[in-house]
Coordinates of C-alpha atoms in Angstrom, one line a residue:
M7 CA 21.2 4.0 -25.8
T8 CA 19.5 1.3 -23.6
S9 CA 17.6 2.6 -20.6
Y10 CA 17.5 0.6 -17.4
R11 CA 15.2 0.6 -14.3
I12 CA 15.5 -0.7 -10.8
G13 CA 12.6 -2.2 -8.8
I14 CA 12.9 -2.9 -5.0
D15 CA 10.3 -4.3 -2.7
V16 CA 10.7 -4.6 1.0
G17 CA 9.0 -7.6 2.7
G18 CA 9.0 -8.8 6.3
T19 CA 11.6 -11.5 5.5
H20 CA 13.4 -10.5 2.3
T21 CA 14.1 -7.3 0.4
D22 CA 13.9 -8.2 -3.3
A23 CA 15.5 -6.2 -6.1
V24 CA 15.7 -6.4 -9.9
L25 CA 17.3 -4.5 -12.6
L26 CA 15.4 -4.5 -15.9
D27 CA 16.2 -3.2 -19.4
E28 CA 13.8 -1.0 -21.4
N29 CA 11.9 -4.1 -22.7
Y30 CA 11.4 -5.3 -19.0
N31 CA 13.9 -8.2 -19.4
V32 CA 15.5 -9.1 -16.1
I33 CA 19.2 -8.3 -16.2
S34 CA 19.9 -9.1 -12.5
E35 CA 17.9 -10.0 -9.4
T36 CA 18.6 -10.7 -5.7
K37 CA 16.8 -11.7 -2.5
S38 CA 18.5 -9.9 0.4
S39 CA 17.5 -10.3 4.1
T40 CA 15.3 -7.4 5.4
T41 CA 17.2 -5.7 8.2
E42 CA 15.9 -4.4 11.5
D43 CA 16.3 -0.8 10.2
V44 CA 14.9 -1.7 6.7
S45 CA 17.2 0.9 5.0
T46 CA 20.4 -1.2 5.3
G47 CA 18.6 -4.1 3.6
I48 CA 17.6 -1.8 0.7
Y49 CA 21.2 -0.5 0.3
N50 CA 22.5 -4.1 0.3
A51 CA 20.0 -5.3 -2.3
L52 CA 20.6 -2.3 -4.5
H53 CA 24.4 -2.8 -4.4
E54 CA 24.1 -6.5 -5.3
I55 CA 22.0 -6.0 -8.4
V56 CA 24.1 -3.1 -9.7
Q57 CA 27.3 -5.1 -9.3
A58 CA 25.8 -8.2 -10.8
A59 CA 24.3 -6.4 -13.8
N60 CA 27.5 -4.6 -14.8
V61 CA 25.6 -2.0 -16.9
P62 CA 26.6 1.7 -17.2
V63 CA 25.0 3.3 -14.1
E64 CA 24.3 6.6 -16.0
Q65 CA 21.8 4.6 -18.1
I66 CA 19.7 3.6 -15.1
N67 CA 17.0 6.2 -15.4
F68 CA 14.3 5.0 -13.0
A69 CA 14.2 3.5 -9.6
M70 CA 11.1 2.2 -7.9
L71 CA 10.7 1.3 -4.2
G72 CA 7.8 -0.6 -2.5
T73 CA 8.4 0.0 1.2
T74 CA 6.9 -1.0 4.6
H75 CA 8.5 2.0 6.4
C76 CA 5.2 3.8 6.9
T77 CA 3.3 0.7 7.9
N78 CA 6.0 -0.2 10.4
A79 CA 6.1 3.3 11.9
I80 CA 2.3 3.2 12.6
V81 CA 2.4 -0.4 14.0
E82 CA 5.5 0.2 16.1
R83 CA 4.4 3.7 17.2
K84 CA 7.9 5.1 16.3
R85 CA 9.2 8.1 14.4
L86 CA 5.8 9.7 14.0
N87 CA 5.2 13.4 13.4
K88 CA 3.9 15.8 16.0
V89 CA 0.4 16.2 14.7
A90 CA -2.4 18.7 15.3
V91 CA -5.9 17.4 14.6
I92 CA -8.4 19.9 13.3
R93 CA -12.0 18.9 12.7
I94 CA -14.3 21.4 11.0
G95 CA -17.8 20.4 12.1
A96 CA -18.9 22.1 15.3
P97 CA -21.6 22.2 16.5
A98 CA -22.9 19.2 14.4
T99 CA -20.1 16.7 15.3
L100 CA -19.5 17.4 19.0
A101 CA -21.1 14.1 20.2
I102 CA -18.1 12.0 19.1
K103 CA -14.6 13.5 19.5
P104 CA -11.7 12.8 17.1
L105 CA -9.5 9.7 17.7
V106 CA -12.4 7.8 19.2
G107 CA -11.7 4.0 19.0
V108 CA -8.0 4.6 18.4
P109 CA -5.7 2.5 20.7
D110 CA -4.7 4.4 23.8
D111 CA -0.9 4.2 23.2
L112 CA -1.4 5.8 19.7
K113 CA -3.9 8.4 21.0
E114 CA -1.3 9.4 23.6
I115 CA 1.1 10.3 20.7
L116 CA -1.3 11.8 18.2
G117 CA -4.0 13.4 20.5
K118 CA -2.0 16.2 22.2
H119 CA -3.4 19.0 19.9
V120 CA -7.0 18.3 19.0
Y121 CA -9.4 21.1 17.9
L122 CA -13.0 21.4 16.9
V123 CA -13.9 24.4 14.7
E124 CA -17.3 25.7 13.5
G125 CA -18.1 25.0 9.9
G126 CA -18.8 22.1 7.5
H127 CA -21.4 21.1 5.0
E128 CA -24.5 18.8 4.8
F129 CA -24.5 15.6 2.7
D130 CA -25.9 17.6 -0.3
G131 CA -23.3 20.4 -0.1
R132 CA -25.5 22.9 1.8
L133 CA -23.6 24.9 4.5
I134 CA -24.1 23.7 8.1
T135 CA -22.5 26.9 9.4
E136 CA -19.9 29.5 8.3
L137 CA -16.3 28.6 8.8
D138 CA -14.9 30.2 12.0
E139 CA -11.8 31.7 10.4
A140 CA -10.8 33.6 13.6
H141 CA -10.7 30.4 15.5
L142 CA -8.4 28.9 12.9
Y143 CA -6.0 31.8 13.1
Q144 CA -6.0 31.4 16.9
I145 CA -5.2 27.6 16.6
A146 CA -2.5 28.3 14.0
K147 CA -0.7 30.7 16.3
E148 CA -1.1 28.3 19.2
I149 CA 0.4 25.3 17.4
K150 CA 3.2 27.2 15.7
G151 CA 6.5 25.6 16.8
E152 CA 4.6 22.8 18.6
V153 CA 3.7 20.6 15.7
D154 CA 5.2 19.7 12.3
S155 CA 2.1 18.2 10.6
V156 CA -1.6 19.1 10.6
A157 CA -4.6 16.9 9.7
V158 CA -7.7 18.8 8.6
T159 CA -11.1 17.1 8.3
S160 CA -14.4 18.8 7.5
V161 CA -17.8 17.2 7.5
F162 CA -18.8 15.9 4.0
S163 CA -15.6 17.4 2.5
P164 CA -15.8 14.8 -0.4
V165 CA -19.0 16.7 -1.4
S166 CA -17.6 20.2 -0.7
N167 CA -14.0 20.8 0.2
V168 CA -14.3 24.6 0.4
H169 CA -13.8 24.8 4.2
E170 CA -10.8 22.4 4.2
T171 CA -9.1 24.4 1.4
R172 CA -9.7 27.7 3.2
A173 CA -8.4 26.2 6.4
A174 CA -5.2 25.0 4.6
E175 CA -4.7 28.6 3.3
I176 CA -4.9 30.0 6.8
L177 CA -2.6 27.4 8.3
R178 CA -0.1 27.9 5.5
E179 CA -0.2 31.7 6.0
V180 CA 0.7 31.4 9.7
L181 CA 2.8 28.2 9.9
G182 CA 4.8 28.6 6.6
E183 CA 5.7 25.9 4.1
D184 CA 7.7 23.7 6.5
V185 CA 4.6 22.2 8.2
A186 CA 2.8 19.5 6.3
I187 CA -0.9 19.8 5.9
S188 CA -3.1 16.8 5.1
L189 CA -6.7 17.3 3.9
S190 CA -9.2 14.5 4.3
S191 CA -11.0 15.2 1.0
E192 CA -7.8 14.2 -0.8
I193 CA -7.3 11.0 1.2
G194 CA -10.5 9.2 2.4
N195 CA -14.0 8.5 1.3
V196 CA -17.4 9.6 2.7
G197 CA -17.7 8.6 6.4
L198 CA -16.3 11.2 8.8
L199 CA -14.6 9.1 11.5
E200 CA -12.7 6.7 9.3
R201 CA -11.7 9.5 6.8
E202 CA -10.5 11.6 9.7
N203 CA -8.5 8.6 11.1
A204 CA -6.9 8.0 7.6
T205 CA -6.0 11.7 7.4
I206 CA -4.4 11.7 10.9
L207 CA -2.4 8.6 10.1
N208 CA -1.3 10.3 6.8
A209 CA -0.1 13.4 8.7
S210 CA 1.7 11.2 11.2
V211 CA 4.0 9.5 8.7
V212 CA 5.0 12.5 6.5
D213 CA 8.6 12.6 8.0
V214 CA 9.0 8.8 7.7
A215 CA 8.2 9.1 4.0
R216 CA 10.5 12.0 3.5
T217 CA 13.4 10.4 5.3
T218 CA 12.9 7.1 3.4
A219 CA 12.8 9.0 0.1
E220 CA 16.0 10.9 0.9
G221 CA 17.7 7.7 2.1
F222 CA 16.8 5.9 -1.1
V223 CA 18.0 8.8 -3.3
N224 CA 21.3 8.9 -1.3
A225 CA 21.8 5.1 -1.7
L226 CA 21.4 5.5 -5.4
K227 CA 23.9 8.3 -5.5
Q228 CA 26.4 6.2 -3.6
E229 CA 26.2 3.8 -6.5
G230 CA 26.6 6.7 -9.0
I231 CA 22.9 6.5 -10.1
H232 CA 21.0 9.7 -10.7
A233 CA 17.6 8.1 -11.5
K234 CA 14.1 9.5 -11.2
V235 CA 12.7 7.9 -8.0
F236 CA 9.1 6.6 -7.6
F237 CA 7.3 4.8 -4.8
G238 CA 4.8 2.0 -5.1
Q239 CA 1.3 2.8 -3.9
N240 CA -1.4 0.4 -2.8
D241 CA -3.4 0.3 -6.0
G242 CA -0.5 -1.3 -7.9
T243 CA 0.8 1.9 -9.5
L244 CA 3.6 4.4 -8.8
M245 CA 3.8 7.9 -7.5
S246 CA 6.5 10.6 -7.5
V247 CA 8.6 11.4 -4.4
E248 CA 6.6 14.7 -4.0
Y249 CA 3.3 12.9 -4.2
T250 CA 4.6 10.2 -1.7
V251 CA 5.6 12.8 0.9
K252 CA 2.1 14.4 0.5
Y253 CA 0.2 11.1 0.7
P254 CA 2.5 8.6 2.5
I255 CA -0.6 6.6 3.7
L256 CA -1.0 5.3 0.1
T257 CA 2.3 3.3 0.4
I258 CA 0.6 1.0 3.0
A259 CA 0.0 -2.5 1.6
C260 CA 1.9 -1.8 -1.6
G261 CA 3.9 -5.0 -1.2
P262 CA 1.1 -7.4 -2.0
T263 CA -0.1 -5.2 -4.8
N264 CA 3.4 -5.2 -6.4
S265 CA 3.3 -9.0 -6.3
L266 CA -0.1 -8.9 -8.1
R267 CA 1.2 -6.5 -10.8
G268 CA 4.3 -8.6 -11.2
A269 CA 2.3 -11.8 -11.5
A270 CA 0.1 -10.2 -14.2
Y271 CA 3.1 -9.1 -16.2
L272 CA 5.0 -12.4 -15.9
T273 CA 2.1 -14.5 -16.9
N274 CA 0.3 -12.1 -19.3
K275 CA -2.9 -12.8 -17.4
A276 CA -5.3 -9.9 -16.6
D277 CA -7.8 -11.9 -14.5
A278 CA -6.6 -14.4 -11.9
I279 CA -6.1 -15.2 -8.3
V280 CA -2.5 -14.5 -7.1
V281 CA -1.0 -16.4 -4.2
D282 CA 2.1 -14.6 -2.9
V283 CA 4.0 -16.8 -0.4
G284 CA 6.6 -14.9 1.6
G285 CA 8.7 -15.9 4.7
T286 CA 6.0 -14.9 7.2
T287 CA 2.6 -14.8 5.4
T288 CA 0.8 -15.9 2.3
D289 CA -1.1 -12.9 0.7
I290 CA -3.9 -13.7 -1.6
G291 CA -5.4 -11.1 -4.0
V292 CA -7.4 -10.9 -7.1
L293 CA -6.4 -9.4 -10.5
N294 CA -9.2 -7.5 -12.3
N295 CA -8.0 -6.2 -15.7
A296 CA -4.3 -6.6 -14.5
F297 CA -4.8 -4.4 -11.4
P298 CA -5.6 -5.5 -7.8
R299 CA -9.3 -5.7 -6.8
Q300 CA -10.0 -3.0 -4.3
S301 CA -11.5 -3.6 -0.9
S302 CA -15.0 -2.2 -0.3
L303 CA -14.6 -2.5 3.5
A304 CA -13.1 -0.3 6.1
V305 CA -9.5 -1.4 6.9
E306 CA -7.7 -1.3 10.2
I307 CA -4.1 -0.1 10.3
G308 CA -2.2 -0.5 13.6
G309 CA -5.6 -0.8 15.3
V310 CA -7.1 2.3 13.6
R311 CA -10.2 2.0 11.5
T312 CA -9.8 3.9 8.2
N313 CA -11.7 4.1 4.9
F314 CA -9.2 5.1 2.2
R315 CA -8.7 2.9 -0.8
M316 CA -6.9 -0.4 -0.1
P317 CA -6.4 -3.6 -2.1
D318 CA -8.6 -6.6 -1.2
I319 CA -5.9 -8.9 0.3
L320 CA -6.4 -11.9 2.5
S321 CA -3.3 -12.8 4.6
V322 CA -2.8 -16.3 6.0
G323 CA -0.1 -17.1 8.6
L324 CA 1.8 -19.4 6.4
G325 CA 5.3 -18.7 4.9
G326 CA 8.7 -20.2 4.5
G327 CA 9.6 -19.3 8.1
T328 CA 6.3 -20.4 9.7
I329 CA 6.9 -22.3 12.9
I330 CA 5.4 -25.8 13.1
R331 CA 4.5 -27.4 16.5
E332 CA 2.8 -30.6 17.5
N333 CA 0.4 -30.2 20.4
E334 CA 0.0 -32.6 23.3
D335 CA -3.3 -33.9 21.9
G336 CA -1.6 -34.8 18.6
T337 CA -3.0 -31.8 16.6
I338 CA -0.7 -29.7 14.5
A339 CA -0.2 -26.0 15.1
I340 CA 1.0 -24.1 12.0
G341 CA 2.0 -20.5 12.8
P342 CA 1.1 -17.8 13.3
G343 CA 4.6 -17.4 14.6
S344 CA 7.5 -17.2 12.2
V345 CA 11.3 -17.0 12.3
G346 CA 11.0 -14.3 9.6
H347 CA 14.2 -12.9 8.3
K348 CA 16.2 -15.3 10.6
L349 CA 15.1 -18.3 8.5
S350 CA 18.7 -19.0 7.4
E351 CA 19.7 -19.3 11.0
K352 CA 16.8 -20.9 12.7
A353 CA 15.4 -23.5 10.3
L354 CA 16.5 -27.1 10.8
V355 CA 17.9 -27.4 7.2
F356 CA 20.2 -24.6 8.0
G357 CA 21.4 -26.1 11.2
G358 CA 19.0 -24.2 13.4
D359 CA 16.7 -25.6 16.2
T360 CA 13.2 -24.6 14.9
L361 CA 10.9 -26.7 12.7
T362 CA 9.6 -24.5 9.9
A363 CA 7.4 -24.9 6.9
T364 CA 10.5 -24.9 4.7
D365 CA 11.8 -27.9 6.7
I366 CA 8.6 -29.8 5.9
V367 CA 8.8 -29.4 2.1
V368 CA 12.5 -30.2 2.1
A369 CA 12.0 -33.4 4.2
L370 CA 9.2 -34.5 1.7
G371 CA 11.6 -34.0 -1.2
R372 CA 9.5 -31.2 -2.7
A373 CA 12.2 -28.6 -2.5
E374 CA 16.0 -28.5 -2.4
I375 CA 17.2 -25.9 0.2
G376 CA 19.8 -26.2 2.8
D377 CA 20.9 -29.6 4.1
A378 CA 18.2 -32.3 3.6
S379 CA 20.0 -34.7 5.9
K380 CA 19.2 -32.5 8.9
V381 CA 15.5 -33.3 8.5
A382 CA 15.9 -37.0 7.5
H383 CA 14.9 -38.1 11.0
L384 CA 11.3 -36.6 10.8
D385 CA 8.4 -39.1 10.6
N386 CA 6.9 -39.3 7.2
A387 CA 3.3 -39.7 8.4
F388 CA 3.8 -36.5 10.5
L389 CA 5.2 -34.7 7.5
E390 CA 2.3 -35.6 5.2
K391 CA -0.2 -34.6 7.9
V392 CA 1.4 -31.1 8.3
Y393 CA 1.7 -30.7 4.5
A394 CA -2.0 -31.5 4.0
Q395 CA -2.9 -29.0 6.6
M396 CA -0.7 -26.3 5.0
I397 CA -2.3 -26.9 1.6
G398 CA -5.8 -26.8 3.2
M399 CA -5.1 -23.4 4.6
V400 CA -4.2 -22.0 1.2
E401 CA -7.1 -23.7 -0.6
E402 CA -9.6 -22.4 1.9
A403 CA -8.2 -18.8 1.6
I404 CA -8.4 -19.0 -2.3
D405 CA -12.1 -20.1 -1.9
K406 CA -12.8 -17.1 0.3
M407 CA -11.5 -14.7 -2.3
K408 CA -13.7 -16.0 -5.1
T409 CA -16.9 -14.3 -6.1
N410 CA -18.4 -17.4 -7.8
A411 CA -18.1 -21.2 -7.5
E412 CA -16.1 -21.8 -10.7
D413 CA -12.4 -22.8 -10.7
A414 CA -10.1 -19.9 -11.3
A415 CA -6.5 -19.5 -12.6
V416 CA -4.1 -19.3 -9.7
I417 CA -0.6 -17.7 -10.1
L418 CA 2.0 -18.6 -7.5
V419 CA 4.7 -16.0 -6.7
G420 CA 7.1 -15.2 -3.9
G421 CA 10.1 -17.1 -2.7
G422 CA 8.0 -19.2 -0.4
S423 CA 5.8 -20.5 -3.2
I424 CA 8.0 -23.6 -3.3
L425 CA 5.8 -24.7 -0.3
L426 CA 2.8 -25.3 -2.7
P427 CA 2.1 -28.1 -5.2
E428 CA 1.4 -27.7 -8.9
Q429 CA -2.3 -28.5 -8.3
L430 CA -4.7 -26.9 -5.9
S431 CA -8.4 -27.5 -5.2
G432 CA -10.5 -24.8 -6.8
A433 CA -7.8 -23.8 -9.3
S434 CA -8.4 -24.4 -13.0
E435 CA -4.6 -24.1 -13.5
V436 CA -1.7 -23.3 -11.2
I437 CA 1.0 -21.2 -12.9
K438 CA 4.5 -20.5 -11.5
P439 CA 6.2 -18.1 -13.9
N440 CA 9.9 -17.5 -14.4
N441 CA 11.3 -15.1 -11.9
F442 CA 8.4 -15.9 -9.5
G443 CA 10.7 -15.3 -6.5
V444 CA 11.1 -11.6 -7.2
A445 CA 7.6 -10.9 -8.8
N446 CA 7.1 -8.2 -6.2
A447 CA 10.2 -6.3 -7.3
I448 CA 9.3 -6.8 -10.9
G449 CA 5.8 -5.5 -10.2
S450 CA 7.4 -2.4 -8.6
A451 CA 9.7 -1.8 -11.6
I452 CA 7.1 -2.2 -14.4
S453 CA 4.2 -0.4 -12.7
Q454 CA 2.4 2.5 -14.4
V455 CA 1.5 5.8 -12.7
S456 CA -2.1 6.4 -11.8
G457 CA -4.4 9.0 -10.4
Q458 CA -7.7 8.2 -8.7
I459 CA -10.6 10.4 -7.5
E460 CA -13.7 9.5 -5.6
K461 CA -16.4 12.2 -5.2
I462 CA -20.1 12.8 -4.9
Y463 CA -21.6 14.7 -7.9
K464 CA -25.1 16.1 -8.5
M465 CA -25.9 14.7 -11.9
D466 CA -28.7 17.3 -12.3
E467 CA -26.2 20.1 -12.6
L468 CA -24.3 19.0 -15.7
G469 CA -26.0 15.9 -16.9
R470 CA -24.6 12.4 -16.7
E471 CA -22.1 12.5 -19.6
K472 CA -20.5 15.8 -18.8
T473 CA -20.3 14.9 -15.1
I474 CA -18.5 11.6 -15.8
E475 CA -16.2 13.3 -18.3
A476 CA -15.3 16.0 -15.6
A477 CA -14.5 13.2 -13.2
K478 CA -12.3 11.4 -15.7
E479 CA -10.4 14.7 -16.3
L480 CA -9.8 15.1 -12.6
A481 CA -8.4 11.5 -12.5
R482 CA -6.1 12.3 -15.5
Q483 CA -4.8 15.4 -13.8
E484 CA -4.1 13.4 -10.6
A485 CA -2.1 10.9 -12.7
I486 CA -0.1 13.6 -14.4
T487 CA 0.7 15.2 -11.0
A488 CA 1.9 11.8 -9.8
G489 CA 4.3 11.5 -12.8
A490 CA 2.4 10.0 -15.7
D491 CA 2.9 10.8 -19.4
P492 CA -0.1 12.9 -20.4
D493 CA 0.0 11.3 -23.9
D494 CA -0.3 7.7 -22.6
L495 CA -3.2 7.9 -20.1
V496 CA -6.1 5.5 -20.2
I497 CA -9.1 5.2 -17.8
V498 CA -8.7 1.8 -16.2
D499 CA -11.5 1.9 -13.7
L500 CA -14.9 3.7 -13.6
E501 CA -17.6 3.2 -11.1
D502 CA -20.7 5.3 -10.5
I503 CA -23.2 4.5 -7.7
P504 CA -26.5 6.5 -7.4
L505 CA -27.1 7.6 -3.9
A506 CA -30.9 7.4 -3.5
Y507 CA -30.9 9.2 -0.1
L508 CA -29.3 12.4 -1.5
P509 CA -31.1 15.1 -3.5
G510 CA -30.1 16.3 -7.0
N511 CA -29.7 12.9 -8.5
A512 CA -26.5 12.5 -6.4
T513 CA -24.0 9.9 -7.6
R514 CA -20.7 8.7 -6.1
I515 CA -18.2 8.4 -8.9
R516 CA -14.8 6.7 -8.7
V517 CA -12.4 7.0 -11.6
K518 CA -8.8 5.8 -12.0
A519 CA -6.5 6.8 -14.9
A520 CA -3.2 5.1 -15.5
G521 CA -0.3 5.5 -17.9
K522 CA 3.4 5.1 -18.5
L523 CA 6.1 7.0 -16.6
K524 CA 6.9 10.3 -18.2
Q525 CA 10.5 10.1 -19.5
A526 CA 12.9 12.6 -18.0

């Protein structure tokens, strides 16, 4: 009996959906407008592909969603949890309080219950001071009924998470199972403030993730589908609903990574630069071994500096809906404004009143969308000037993403990739695969499940080989927890960096394991 799977990816302009068979052949696909509330657009796209495919719904076993819900909640400051922030690190960390550098409007929402508790460890795992358990019990009683999510951060918890784990036990004992608890050792890297920020943001979007998951499951049930549900995470792999609700922060930036994974699958290329052109932006990323290259820099989300793992993505303000203007001095302004999901109302070729990037390529005869006669009046010299500037923006961005001067293979995906030509400066070849318009949804549907750990180990204790093997086993267990088949796991990434400033031959080890979904 054939098994089917659904992949949906929510972008700023379109919600893309595909239905694939067990060999990953596309049975049906759609591009539906993203709606203001996001969920309606997901329901619409889901309904369209199920109706078009005409396959037995009981044979649809998996459904994957790449969503912007959590990102939007943080950026818009809406639907966030009531959070308590607990830092274990007094007296060592009193100089800089939690939420420093966070925008005032967000601090107003998340900074109502902030506590500093004695405890924490040194960079080599030695105790700074004993954990003040009495203070933690006092805090737990104080916040009971006041908050529904807690962020716990301890000094150097990636080295030793003993105090965070004990704090979680105390909080769970007093607050019960209904209050979500986020531990920084499970989310961010070494670096107290950025890791603390990432943990607070994670704690703030737990309800958004839970509501999104429930809404998606209910939408599937309305179509008679009882599939196992997974969410896209920002390393290009999937996680189960339970894992998503625990670590919702990992869904941030999953859209571009889905596109990268889809591009790798559609072209069978493991190493390339992927240019994903949407309605609002062009996102450029790099494939290393068929997975997105990770960023080594701290990343800002909604104005908050964080240090959890994120894909290395460069976004340029150019998409199908990008607004084009000519300034008084004759220069051309391309973006950053966009008509977004209102492209089919606002663009000239659709009878609107706004000149967009789509109008430019239609007027030049490079694409057939809408009514070309509505842009026939545009001056050809002006069109060529705008088009050259658009191409220049993308070529410059591709150049920035390279690590050497050699030309690289470039894969064009996304509905807006009709904006770009078949040759680009700096590209050894430009590939536009079949189903390029829904590569993100395909990437969501075909993704594997992964687990990743990043910890500091003392190599002197077990020796190099045994330490690395222990790290690999932890990553495998994380992948199994996230929903991977234990018999199909492979280590896809391993990095170990000696830390000369720490004793005990300390080394930071990052390992990622990935494998196929475990069948129900």
